[in-house]
C-alpha angles and dihedrals in degrees: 000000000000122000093250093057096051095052091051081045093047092047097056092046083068100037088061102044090055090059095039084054085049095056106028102091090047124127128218092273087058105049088053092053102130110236121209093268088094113245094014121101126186094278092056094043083055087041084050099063099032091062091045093055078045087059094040103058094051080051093063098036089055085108098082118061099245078046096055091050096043088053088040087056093064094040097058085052096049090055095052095055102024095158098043108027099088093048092041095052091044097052090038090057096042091062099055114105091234105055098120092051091038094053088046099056093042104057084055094048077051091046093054099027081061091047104052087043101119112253113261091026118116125201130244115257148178081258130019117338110274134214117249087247099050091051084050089044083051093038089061092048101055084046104052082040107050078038090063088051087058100047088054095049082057105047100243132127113239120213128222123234126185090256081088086074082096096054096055089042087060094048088044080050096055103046093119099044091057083057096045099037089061082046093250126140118270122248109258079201129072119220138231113240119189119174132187101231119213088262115045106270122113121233117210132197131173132015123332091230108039124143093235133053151180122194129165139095119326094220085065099042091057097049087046087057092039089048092230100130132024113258089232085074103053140081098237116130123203122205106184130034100259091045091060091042086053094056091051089055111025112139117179088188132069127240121067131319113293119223089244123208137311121250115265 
């Protein structure tokens, strides 16, 4: 396991058990609080991502034979049902009684799943194979994100940590494939990226001295790519026409583009 591999594990360790803190002395009322993804409540967000870890780990143990046909099993599903699969898994999963228990067990079958993964190996996924360290990387984001969701439903303020560094790396990452997934061309031209990080500190990305730029507060800049907030409420600032397009389209995860969030 690299280095690099372990921190991201490590990160989202801790960015699941501060969800799983949020939600484990819920009833059942709270567990059924709808949260601004509309016809998910909590209990389908957590459903959501336990399901996805669930995936994930065959994913990454596709390299054995009763691992293969375990991982062919859900794409075959997935193909019959493209449109539905993913909603339908997650509200299946959230109304099972052991959720809690269920998400729990499966974040550490991920974490371990990610780590004994051979160096130089990528997993099988719904897009192009991933690293081990990309599906944790994406792992952390859908969890911060889907974790946001829930925070909201139950009217407290989440903090960032700089843990969320992942996160605007990802959406950094994924500049191009906003563009190309919405069939536009592609900037010639990378861009600078400056954000203000939750402590302080100040996270760069791109040339110096690059035409284009996008400064503000990183908070806002992962919610924005993990359309989780309108970019009319947030602090970001575009200089260039394909940077303030950008920030009208970014995307960190795969699939087609989601519908966002309406303005406060």
């Amino acid at each position: 396991m690299t280095d690099v591999l372990r921190t991201v594990l490590t990160d989202l360790a801790a960015e699941g058990d501060r969800l799983d803190a949020l939600v484990a002395d819920l009833d059942e009322a709270g567990w059924r609080t709808p949260t601004p993804a509309a016809g998910w409540d909590v209990a389908t967000q957590v459903g959501h991502l336990s399901w996805t870890d669930e995936v994930a780990t065959l994913a990454a143990r596709a390299g054995t034979p009763e691992g293969k046909a375990a991982w062919d099993e859900v794409v075959i599903a997935a193909i019959g049902d493209p449109d539905g699969f993913v909603d339908a898994s997650a509200l299946e999963i959230g109304r099972d009684p052991d959720l809690l228990d269920r998400w729990r067990q499966g974040r550490k079958a991920l974490a371990t799943a990610l780590a004994e993964v051979p160096t130089g190996e990528k997993l099988p996924w719904f897009g192009p194979p991933m690293s081990p360290t990309s599906m944790a990387t994406a792992r952390f984001m859908e969890t911060w994100a889907h974790g946001l969701d829930v925070h909201d439903a139950l009217g407290v303020e989440p903090e960032d940590s700089t843990r969320i560094r992942h996160v605007a790396h990802l959406g950094v990452r994924t500049r191009n494939f906003a563009f190309a997934t919405r069939g536009l061309a592609v900037p010639g031209e990378e861009f600078r990226i400056d954000l203000a990080a939750p402590d302080g500190d100040v996270w760069s990305w791109g040339p110096e001295d690059a035409a284009q730029t996008v400064t503000g507060s990183a908070g806002d800049f992962c919610r924005l790519v993990t359309q989780r907030v309108h970019r009319g409420d947030t602090d970001l600032v575009a200089v260039g026409p394909d940077a303030d397009r950008w920030l009208d389209i970014a995307q960190a995860f795969a699939g087609p583009p989601g519908e966002g969030r309406a303005a406060r």
